CSV table of C-alpha atoms and ligand atoms in Angstrom, one decimal:
chain,number,residue,atom,x,y,z
A,108,UNK,CA,4.6,-31.0,4.1
A,109,UNK,CA,1.5,-33.0,3.2
A,110,UNK,CA,-1.7,-31.2,2.3
A,111,UNK,CA,-3.5,-32.5,5.4
A,112,UNK,CA,-0.9,-30.9,7.6
A,113,UNK,CA,-1.1,-27.7,5.8
A,114,UNK,CA,-4.9,-27.7,6.2
A,115,UNK,CA,-4.4,-27.7,9.9
A,116,UNK,CA,-2.8,-24.3,9.7
A,117,UNK,CA,-5.6,-21.8,10.5
A,118,UNK,CA,-4.3,-19.1,8.2
A,119,UNK,CA,-7.4,-18.3,6.1
A,120,UNK,CA,-6.5,-14.7,5.6
A,121,UNK,CA,-3.9,-14.6,2.8
A,122,UNK,CA,-1.5,-11.8,1.8
A,123,UNK,CA,0.6,-11.8,-1.3
A,124,UNK,CA,4.3,-11.4,-0.5
A,125,UNK,CA,5.7,-8.6,-2.7
A,126,UNK,CA,9.3,-8.5,-1.6
A,127,UNK,CA,10.7,-6.5,-4.6
A,128,UNK,CA,12.7,-3.5,-3.2
A,129,UNK,CA,12.0,-4.8,0.2
A,130,UNK,CA,13.4,-1.9,2.2
A,131,UNK,CA,11.4,0.7,0.4
A,132,UNK,CA,8.3,-1.3,-0.6
A,133,UNK,CA,6.5,-1.9,2.7
A,134,UNK,CA,3.0,-2.8,1.3
A,135,UNK,CA,3.2,-6.5,2.3
A,136,UNK,CA,4.1,-5.6,5.9
A,137,UNK,CA,1.3,-3.1,6.0
A,138,UNK,CA,-1.2,-5.7,4.7
A,139,UNK,CA,0.0,-8.2,7.3
A,140,UNK,CA,-0.8,-5.7,10.1
A,141,UNK,CA,-4.3,-5.1,8.7
A,142,UNK,CA,-4.8,-8.8,8.1
A,143,UNK,CA,-4.2,-9.3,11.9
A,144,UNK,CA,-7.4,-7.4,12.7
A,145,UNK,CA,-9.3,-9.3,10.1
A,146,UNK,CA,-8.0,-12.7,11.1
A,147,UNK,CA,-8.8,-12.1,14.8
A,148,UNK,CA,-12.4,-11.2,14.0
A,149,UNK,CA,-12.6,-14.4,11.9
A,150,UNK,CA,-10.8,-16.5,14.5
A,151,UNK,CA,-8.1,-17.6,12.0
A,152,UNK,CA,-4.5,-16.7,11.2
A,153,UNK,CA,-2.5,-15.0,8.5
A,154,UNK,CA,-0.7,-16.8,5.6
A,155,UNK,CA,1.7,-14.9,3.4
A,156,UNK,CA,2.2,-16.5,0.0
A,157,UNK,CA,5.6,-16.0,-1.5
A,158,UNK,CA,6.9,-16.9,-5.0
A,159,UNK,CA,10.5,-16.7,-6.2
A,160,UNK,CA,13.9,-18.3,-5.9
A,161,UNK,CA,16.0,-18.5,-2.7
A,162,UNK,CA,13.7,-16.2,-0.8
A,163,UNK,CA,13.8,-17.8,2.6
A,164,UNK,CA,15.1,-14.6,4.2
A,165,UNK,CA,11.9,-12.7,3.1
A,166,UNK,CA,9.8,-15.5,4.6
A,167,UNK,CA,11.6,-14.9,7.9
A,168,UNK,CA,11.0,-11.2,7.7
A,169,UNK,CA,7.3,-11.7,7.2
A,170,UNK,CA,7.1,-14.0,10.3
A,171,UNK,CA,9.0,-11.3,12.3
A,172,UNK,CA,6.4,-8.7,11.1
A,173,UNK,CA,3.3,-10.8,12.2
A,174,UNK,CA,2.6,-13.6,9.7
A,175,UNK,CA,1.6,-16.9,11.3
A,176,UNK,CA,2.5,-19.0,8.2
A,177,UNK,CA,4.5,-18.3,5.1
A,178,UNK,CA,3.8,-20.6,2.1
A,179,UNK,CA,6.8,-20.5,-0.3
A,180,UNK,CA,7.1,-21.6,-3.9
A,181,UNK,CA,10.8,-21.6,-4.5
A,182,UNK,CA,11.8,-22.4,-8.1
A,183,UNK,CA,14.1,-21.0,-10.7
A,184,UNK,CA,11.1,-20.4,-13.0
A,185,UNK,CA,9.7,-18.0,-10.4
A,186,UNK,CA,12.8,-16.0,-10.0
A,187,UNK,CA,11.5,-13.1,-12.2
A,188,UNK,CA,7.9,-12.1,-12.0
A,189,UNK,CA,5.9,-13.3,-15.0
A,190,UNK,CA,2.2,-12.8,-14.9
A,191,UNK,CA,1.1,-16.1,-16.4
A,192,UNK,CA,3.2,-18.3,-14.2
A,193,UNK,CA,2.5,-16.4,-11.0
A,194,UNK,CA,-1.3,-16.5,-11.7
A,195,UNK,CA,-1.2,-20.2,-12.4
A,196,UNK,CA,0.6,-21.1,-9.2
A,197,UNK,CA,-1.5,-18.8,-7.0
A,198,UNK,CA,-4.8,-20.0,-8.5
A,199,UNK,CA,-3.8,-23.6,-7.9
A,200,UNK,CA,-2.9,-22.9,-4.3
A,201,UNK,CA,-6.1,-20.9,-3.7
A,202,UNK,CA,-8.3,-23.7,-5.1
A,203,UNK,CA,-6.5,-26.2,-3.0
A,204,UNK,CA,-6.3,-24.4,0.4
A,205,UNK,CA,-9.4,-22.1,0.0
A,206,UNK,CA,-8.5,-18.9,1.8
A,207,UNK,CA,-11.4,-16.7,3.0
A,208,UNK,CA,-9.6,-13.5,2.1
A,209,UNK,CA,-6.7,-12.8,-0.3
A,210,UNK,CA,-5.0,-9.3,-0.3
A,211,UNK,CA,-2.3,-7.8,-2.5
A,212,UNK,CA,-0.9,-4.3,-2.8
A,213,UNK,CA,-2.4,-1.9,-5.4
A,214,UNK,CA,1.1,-1.6,-6.9
A,215,UNK,CA,1.6,-1.8,-10.7
A,216,UNK,CA,2.5,-5.4,-10.0
A,217,UNK,CA,-0.7,-6.2,-7.9
A,218,UNK,CA,-2.8,-4.3,-10.4
A,219,UNK,CA,-1.6,-6.6,-13.2
A,220,UNK,CA,-1.9,-10.1,-11.8
A,221,UNK,CA,-4.6,-9.9,-9.1
A,222,UNK,CA,-7.5,-9.2,-11.6
A,223,UNK,CA,-6.4,-12.2,-13.6
A,224,UNK,CA,-6.2,-14.4,-10.5
A,225,UNK,CA,-9.8,-13.3,-9.5
A,226,UNK,CA,-11.0,-14.2,-12.9
A,227,UNK,CA,-9.4,-17.7,-12.7
A,228,UNK,CA,-11.0,-18.2,-9.3
A,229,UNK,CA,-14.4,-16.8,-10.5
A,230,UNK,CA,-14.6,-14.4,-7.6
A,231,UNK,CA,-14.8,-10.6,-7.2
A,232,UNK,CA,-12.0,-8.1,-6.7
A,233,UNK,CA,-12.1,-4.6,-5.2
A,234,UNK,CA,-9.3,-2.5,-6.5
A,235,UNK,CA,-7.4,0.3,-4.7
A,236,UNK,CA,-9.1,-0.2,-1.3
A,237,UNK,CA,-8.5,2.4,1.4
A,238,UNK,CA,-10.0,0.4,4.2
A,239,UNK,CA,-10.9,-3.2,5.1
A,240,UNK,CA,-13.0,-4.5,8.0
A,241,UNK,CA,-14.8,-7.8,8.8
A,242,UNK,CA,-18.4,-7.2,9.6
A,243,UNK,CA,-18.7,-9.1,13.0
A,244,UNK,CA,-22.4,-10.0,12.3
A,245,UNK,CA,-22.0,-11.5,8.8
A,246,UNK,CA,-18.2,-12.3,8.9
A,247,UNK,CA,-18.0,-10.7,5.4
A,248,UNK,CA,-15.1,-8.6,4.4
A,249,UNK,CA,-16.2,-5.0,3.8
A,250,UNK,CA,-13.9,-3.5,1.2
A,251,UNK,CA,-13.9,0.3,1.1
A,252,UNK,CA,-12.8,1.7,-2.2
A,253,UNK,CA,-13.2,5.2,-3.9
A,254,UNK,CA,-15.7,5.1,-6.8
A,255,UNK,CA,-17.4,7.5,-9.2
A,256,UNK,CA,-14.0,9.2,-9.8
A,257,UNK,CA,-13.4,9.4,-6.1
A,258,UNK,CA,-16.6,11.3,-5.3
A,259,UNK,CA,-17.9,8.5,-3.1
A,260,UNK,CA,-16.5,5.8,-0.9
A,261,UNK,CA,-18.1,2.5,-1.8
A,262,UNK,CA,-18.3,-0.5,0.6
A,263,UNK,CA,-18.1,-3.7,-1.4
A,264,UNK,CA,-18.9,-7.2,-0.2
A,265,UNK,CA,-18.4,-10.6,-1.8
A,266,UNK,CA,-21.2,-12.6,-0.3
A,267,UNK,CA,-21.0,-15.9,-2.1
A,268,UNK,CA,-17.6,-16.3,-3.9
A,269,UNK,CA,-14.3,-17.1,-2.3
A,270,UNK,CA,-11.8,-15.8,-1.7
A,271,UNK,CA,-12.8,-12.3,-1.0
A,272,UNK,CA,-10.1,-10.4,-2.9
A,273,UNK,CA,-8.9,-6.8,-2.7
A,274,UNK,CA,-5.9,-4.8,-3.7
A,275,UNK,CA,-5.0,-2.1,-1.2
A,276,UNK,CA,-3.4,1.3,-1.7
A,277,UNK,CA,0.2,1.4,-0.2
A,278,UNK,CA,0.8,3.6,2.8
A,279,UNK,CA,-2.7,3.3,4.4
A,280,UNK,CA,-1.9,0.8,7.2
A,281,UNK,CA,1.0,0.9,9.6
A,282,UNK,CA,3.3,-2.1,9.7
A,283,UNK,CA,4.1,-3.9,13.0
A,284,UNK,CA,7.7,-3.4,14.2
A,285,UNK,CA,10.2,-6.2,13.5
A,286,UNK,CA,10.1,-8.9,16.3
A,287,UNK,CA,12.9,-11.4,16.0
A,288,UNK,CA,11.3,-13.5,18.7
A,289,UNK,CA,8.1,-14.0,16.7
A,290,UNK,CA,7.1,-17.6,15.9
A,291,UNK,CA,5.6,-18.7,12.7
A,292,UNK,CA,5.8,-21.6,10.2
A,293,UNK,CA,7.5,-21.5,6.8
A,294,UNK,CA,6.3,-24.2,4.6
A,295,UNK,CA,7.1,-25.3,1.0
A,296,UNK,CA,4.1,-27.0,-0.5
A,297,UNK,CA,4.6,-28.9,-3.8
A,298,UNK,CA,4.4,-26.7,-6.9
A,299,UNK,CA,4.0,-28.6,-10.0
A,300,UNK,CA,2.6,-26.1,-12.5
A,301,UNK,CA,5.4,-25.0,-14.7
A,302,UNK,CA,4.1,-24.8,-18.3
A,303,UNK,CA,6.6,-23.0,-20.5
A,304,UNK,CA,5.4,-19.3,-20.3
A,305,UNK,CA,4.7,-17.5,-23.6
A,306,UNK,CA,6.7,-14.5,-22.3
A,307,UNK,CA,10.1,-15.2,-20.7
A,308,UNK,CA,11.3,-12.4,-18.4
A,309,UNK,CA,15.1,-12.5,-18.4
A,310,UNK,CA,15.7,-9.7,-15.9
A,311,UNK,CA,13.8,-6.9,-14.2
A,312,UNK,CA,15.2,-4.0,-12.2
A,313,UNK,CA,13.7,-1.0,-10.5
A,314,UNK,CA,13.7,2.4,-12.2
A,315,UNK,CA,16.2,4.7,-10.5
A,316,UNK,CA,14.5,7.4,-8.4
A,317,UNK,CA,17.1,10.0,-7.9
A,318,UNK,CA,15.3,12.0,-5.1
A,319,UNK,CA,14.6,10.7,-1.6
A,320,UNK,CA,11.4,8.7,-1.6
A,321,UNK,CA,8.4,10.7,-0.5
A,322,UNK,CA,6.9,7.6,1.0
A,323,UNK,CA,9.8,7.3,3.5
A,324,UNK,CA,10.0,10.9,4.5
A,325,UNK,CA,9.2,11.7,8.1
A,326,UNK,CA,8.1,15.2,7.3
A,327,UNK,CA,6.1,16.1,4.3
A,328,UNK,CA,5.3,19.7,3.2
A,329,UNK,CA,2.4,19.5,0.8
A,330,UNK,CA,1.0,22.3,-1.3
A,331,UNK,CA,-2.1,22.9,-3.4
A,332,UNK,CA,-3.7,25.5,-5.6
A,333,UNK,CA,-4.3,27.8,-2.7
A,334,UNK,CA,-0.6,28.8,-2.9
A,335,UNK,CA,-1.6,30.7,-6.1
A,336,UNK,CA,1.7,30.7,-8.0
A,337,UNK,CA,4.9,28.7,-8.7
A,338,UNK,CA,6.9,31.2,-6.8
A,339,UNK,CA,4.9,30.7,-3.7
A,340,UNK,CA,5.0,27.0,-4.2
A,341,UNK,CA,8.8,27.0,-4.3
A,342,UNK,CA,8.9,28.4,-0.8
A,343,UNK,CA,7.7,24.9,0.2
A,344,UNK,CA,11.1,23.6,-0.9
A,345,UNK,CA,12.8,25.9,1.6
A,346,UNK,CA,10.5,24.9,4.4
A,347,UNK,CA,11.1,21.2,3.6
A,348,UNK,CA,14.9,21.8,3.6
A,349,UNK,CA,14.7,23.4,7.1
A,350,UNK,CA,12.5,20.7,8.5
A,351,UNK,CA,14.5,17.9,6.7
A,352,UNK,CA,11.4,16.8,4.8
A,353,UNK,CA,10.1,16.3,1.3
A,354,UNK,CA,7.7,18.3,-0.8
A,355,UNK,CA,4.4,16.8,-1.9
A,356,UNK,CA,1.7,18.3,-4.1
A,357,UNK,CA,-1.9,18.0,-5.2
A,358,UNK,CA,-2.8,16.9,-8.7
A,359,UNK,CA,-3.9,20.5,-9.9
A,360,UNK,CA,-0.6,21.9,-8.5
A,361,UNK,CA,1.3,19.4,-10.6
A,362,UNK,CA,-0.8,20.1,-13.7
A,363,UNK,CA,0.0,23.8,-13.2
A,364,UNK,CA,3.7,22.9,-13.4
A,365,UNK,CA,4.5,23.9,-9.8
A,366,UNK,CA,6.0,20.4,-8.9
A,367,UNK,CA,7.2,17.3,-10.7
A,368,UNK,CA,4.8,14.3,-11.2
A,369,UNK,CA,6.8,12.2,-8.7
A,370,UNK,CA,5.6,14.6,-5.9
A,371,UNK,CA,2.0,13.7,-6.4
A,372,UNK,CA,0.1,12.7,-3.3
A,373,UNK,CA,-3.2,10.8,-3.3
A,374,UNK,CA,-5.2,8.1,-4.9
A,375,UNK,CA,-3.3,8.3,-8.2
A,376,UNK,CA,-0.1,9.3,-6.5
A,377,UNK,CA,1.8,8.4,-3.4
A,378,UNK,CA,0.7,7.7,0.2
A,379,UNK,CA,2.9,8.9,3.0
A,380,UNK,CA,3.3,7.7,6.5
A,381,UNK,CA,5.2,10.7,7.8
A,382,UNK,CA,5.3,11.8,11.4
A,383,UNK,CA,4.2,15.2,10.2
A,384,UNK,CA,2.4,16.5,7.2
A,385,UNK,CA,1.9,20.3,6.8
A,386,UNK,CA,-0.8,20.8,4.1
A,387,UNK,CA,-1.0,24.3,2.8
A,388,UNK,CA,-3.7,25.6,0.4
A,389,UNK,CA,-5.2,22.2,-0.3
A,390,UNK,CA,-9.0,21.8,-0.2
A,391,UNK,CA,-8.9,18.3,1.2
A,392,UNK,CA,-10.5,16.3,-1.6
A,393,UNK,CA,-10.8,12.6,-0.9
A,394,UNK,CA,-8.5,11.7,-3.8
A,395,UNK,CA,-5.8,13.8,-2.1
A,396,UNK,CA,-6.4,12.9,1.6
A,397,UNK,CA,-6.1,9.2,0.7
A,398,UNK,CA,-2.4,10.0,0.3
A,399,UNK,CA,-1.9,11.7,3.7
A,400,UNK,CA,-4.2,9.8,6.0
A,401,UNK,CA,-1.4,7.5,7.1
A,402,UNK,CA,0.5,10.4,8.6
A,403,UNK,CA,0.8,10.6,12.4
A,404,UNK,CA,-0.1,14.3,12.5
A,405,UNK,CA,-1.6,16.6,9.9
A,406,UNK,CA,-1.5,20.3,10.2
A,407,UNK,CA,-3.6,22.1,7.6
A,408,UNK,CA,-3.5,25.8,6.6
A,409,UNK,CA,-6.5,27.0,4.6
A,410,UNK,CA,-8.2,30.4,4.5
A,411,UNK,CA,-11.7,28.8,4.2
A,412,UNK,CA,-12.9,27.6,7.6
A,413,UNK,CA,-15.2,25.1,5.9
A,414,UNK,CA,-12.5,23.5,3.8
A,415,UNK,CA,-12.8,19.6,4.0
A,416,UNK,CA,-9.1,19.4,4.9
A,417,UNK,CA,-10.0,20.5,8.4
A,418,UNK,CA,-12.1,17.3,8.9
A,419,UNK,CA,-9.0,15.1,8.7
A,420,UNK,CA,-6.4,17.6,10.2
A,421,UNK,CA,-5.2,17.2,13.7
A,422,UNK,CA,-4.4,20.9,13.9
A,423,UNK,CA,-6.0,23.5,11.6
A,424,UNK,CA,-5.0,27.1,11.0
A,425,UNK,CA,-7.6,29.3,9.2
A,426,UNK,CA,-5.2,31.7,7.5
A,427,UNK,CA,-3.8,32.9,4.2
A,428,UNK,CA,-1.1,30.5,3.3
A,429,UNK,CA,0.7,33.2,1.3
A,430,UNK,CA,1.1,35.2,4.5
A,431,UNK,CA,1.8,32.4,6.9
A,432,UNK,CA,4.4,30.7,4.8
A,433,UNK,CA,6.9,33.6,4.6
A,434,UNK,CA,6.4,34.3,8.3
A,435,UNK,CA,7.0,30.7,9.2
A,436,UNK,CA,10.2,30.6,7.1
A,437,UNK,CA,11.4,33.8,8.7
A,438,UNK,CA,10.9,32.5,12.2
A,439,UNK,CA,12.5,29.1,11.5
A,440,UNK,CA,15.5,30.8,9.7
A,441,UNK,CA,16.2,32.8,12.9
A,442,UNK,CA,16.3,29.6,14.9
A,443,UNK,CA,18.8,27.8,12.7
B,290,LIG,C1,-10.2,10.1,-10.6
B,290,LIG,C2,-9.6,11.3,-9.9
B,290,LIG,C3,-8.4,11.0,-9.3
B,290,LIG,C4,-7.8,12.1,-8.6
B,290,LIG,N1,-6.6,11.8,-8.0
B,290,LIG,C5,-6.0,12.8,-7.3
B,290,LIG,C6,-4.8,12.6,-6.6
B,290,LIG,O1,-4.2,11.5,-6.6
B,290,LIG,N2,-4.2,13.6,-5.9
B,290,LIG,C7,-4.8,14.9,-5.9
B,290,LIG,O2,-4.3,15.8,-5.2
B,290,LIG,N3,-5.9,15.1,-6.5
B,290,LIG,C8,-6.5,14.1,-7.3
B,290,LIG,N4,-7.7,14.4,-7.9
B,290,LIG,C9,-8.2,15.8,-7.9
B,290,LIG,C10,-9.0,16.1,-6.6
B,290,LIG,O3,-10.3,15.7,-6.8
B,290,LIG,C11,-9.0,17.6,-6.3
B,290,LIG,O4,-9.4,18.3,-7.4
B,290,LIG,C12,-7.6,18.1,-5.9
B,290,LIG,O5,-7.0,17.4,-4.9
B,290,LIG,C13,-7.7,19.6,-5.4
B,290,LIG,O6,-6.4,20.2,-5.4
B,290,LIG,P1,-6.2,21.5,-4.5
B,290,LIG,O7,-6.6,21.2,-3.1
B,290,LIG,O8,-4.8,21.9,-4.8
B,290,LIG,O9,-7.1,22.6,-5.2
B,290,LIG,P2,-8.5,23.2,-4.9
B,290,LIG,O10,-9.5,22.2,-4.8
B,290,LIG,O11,-8.6,24.3,-5.9
B,290,LIG,O12,-8.3,23.9,-3.4
B,290,LIG,C14,-7.5,25.0,-3.1
B,290,LIG,C15,-7.7,25.3,-1.6
B,290,LIG,O13,-6.9,26.3,-1.2
B,290,LIG,C16,-7.6,27.2,-0.4
B,290,LIG,N5,-7.0,28.5,-0.6
B,290,LIG,C17,-7.1,29.4,-1.6
B,290,LIG,N6,-6.3,30.5,-1.4
B,290,LIG,C18,-5.7,30.3,-0.3
B,290,LIG,C19,-4.8,31.0,0.5
B,290,LIG,N7,-4.3,32.2,0.0
B,290,LIG,N8,-4.3,30.5,1.7
B,290,LIG,C20,-4.8,29.3,2.1
B,290,LIG,N9,-5.7,28.6,1.5
B,290,LIG,C21,-6.1,29.0,0.3
B,290,LIG,C22,-9.0,27.2,-0.9
B,290,LIG,O14,-9.9,27.5,0.2
B,290,LIG,C23,-9.2,25.7,-1.3
B,290,LIG,O15,-9.7,24.9,-0.2
B,290,LIG,C24,-8.3,13.4,-8.6
B,290,LIG,C25,-9.6,13.6,-9.2
B,290,LIG,C26,-10.2,12.6,-9.9
B,290,LIG,C27,-11.5,12.8,-10.6
């Protein structure tokens, strides 16, 4: 397709297509759903940029989940992610087609190459955003990100430079359902930047996880320091088993050795999109609630009626978790 034709495509909100572990890693689909809001306010469309080899099926998936256009660089040199080559191709495309907004997931992957890309494009980047909106008056992207160690939520704008770039925490936005009738364009612009990379990646593969992914669980039972001891915390495993869910934990509970690191919820851990989260003995610090705000329903149990967790909970119970938990288990056991 010629550049003039591509320029006719109104997709000025760009999303980086991260298709690794596609069925578990939903960040690109979550970003497409958020990009829809942004694009509508800006009266434009969404373009997903996709790099790899033989990746047409992912392009089709992104269209089915709401992308208007998917721009694909399909080349054997792009088969494995390599930071220099990816940055070079994306910088070239961004300079040529000038997106207004460019988003990527705040995964270890996005955190590595997106800052490099922002530097190449001489623009700003907000890392680990938890919300994004377009200000209807200024048409600027307002990028909400935790700052000062998570004590404050900062709203960042990029008034002059383009694109406005942000990485976004996984699990915050909800993806659109798959629509096989959706219509979008898949285009293959020329890619001619293939200098021999200094690092050649021969193969990459995901680390094996062992347990069921917390991010995919439909019920999450989360515990914090209010549970008081490892013994009490272990009751959460029983509750999770009865409700067919997974256990999550706050940072201090993990530091206390009550749960493994892979159970961490929050800004520095995982974000869940469960139907139900039951959060027991957690104060509701912002760094923690970032991880559960994507849940459909949050039930909080805390003995302090002023605990911040009640501000985000759909249902709150002011009670001693150490008393409620055994009672709840006993009631549920009788029903099995
Ligand atoms: C840069 C940075 C990043 C961070 N990232 C994360 C993160 O990713 N995830 C995370 O979780 N934290 C993170 N933190 C820590 C976070 O700020 C909070 O300190 C932490 O979430 C609090 O954990 P908690 O709720 O278990 O403990 P506490 O704050 O000690 O709260 C315990 C709560 O339990 C209640 N309670 C006490 N006894 C009972 C009882 N018997 N029954 C019921 N309720 C009871 C208390 O009223 C209190 O509200 C981060 C901090 C920083 C600075």
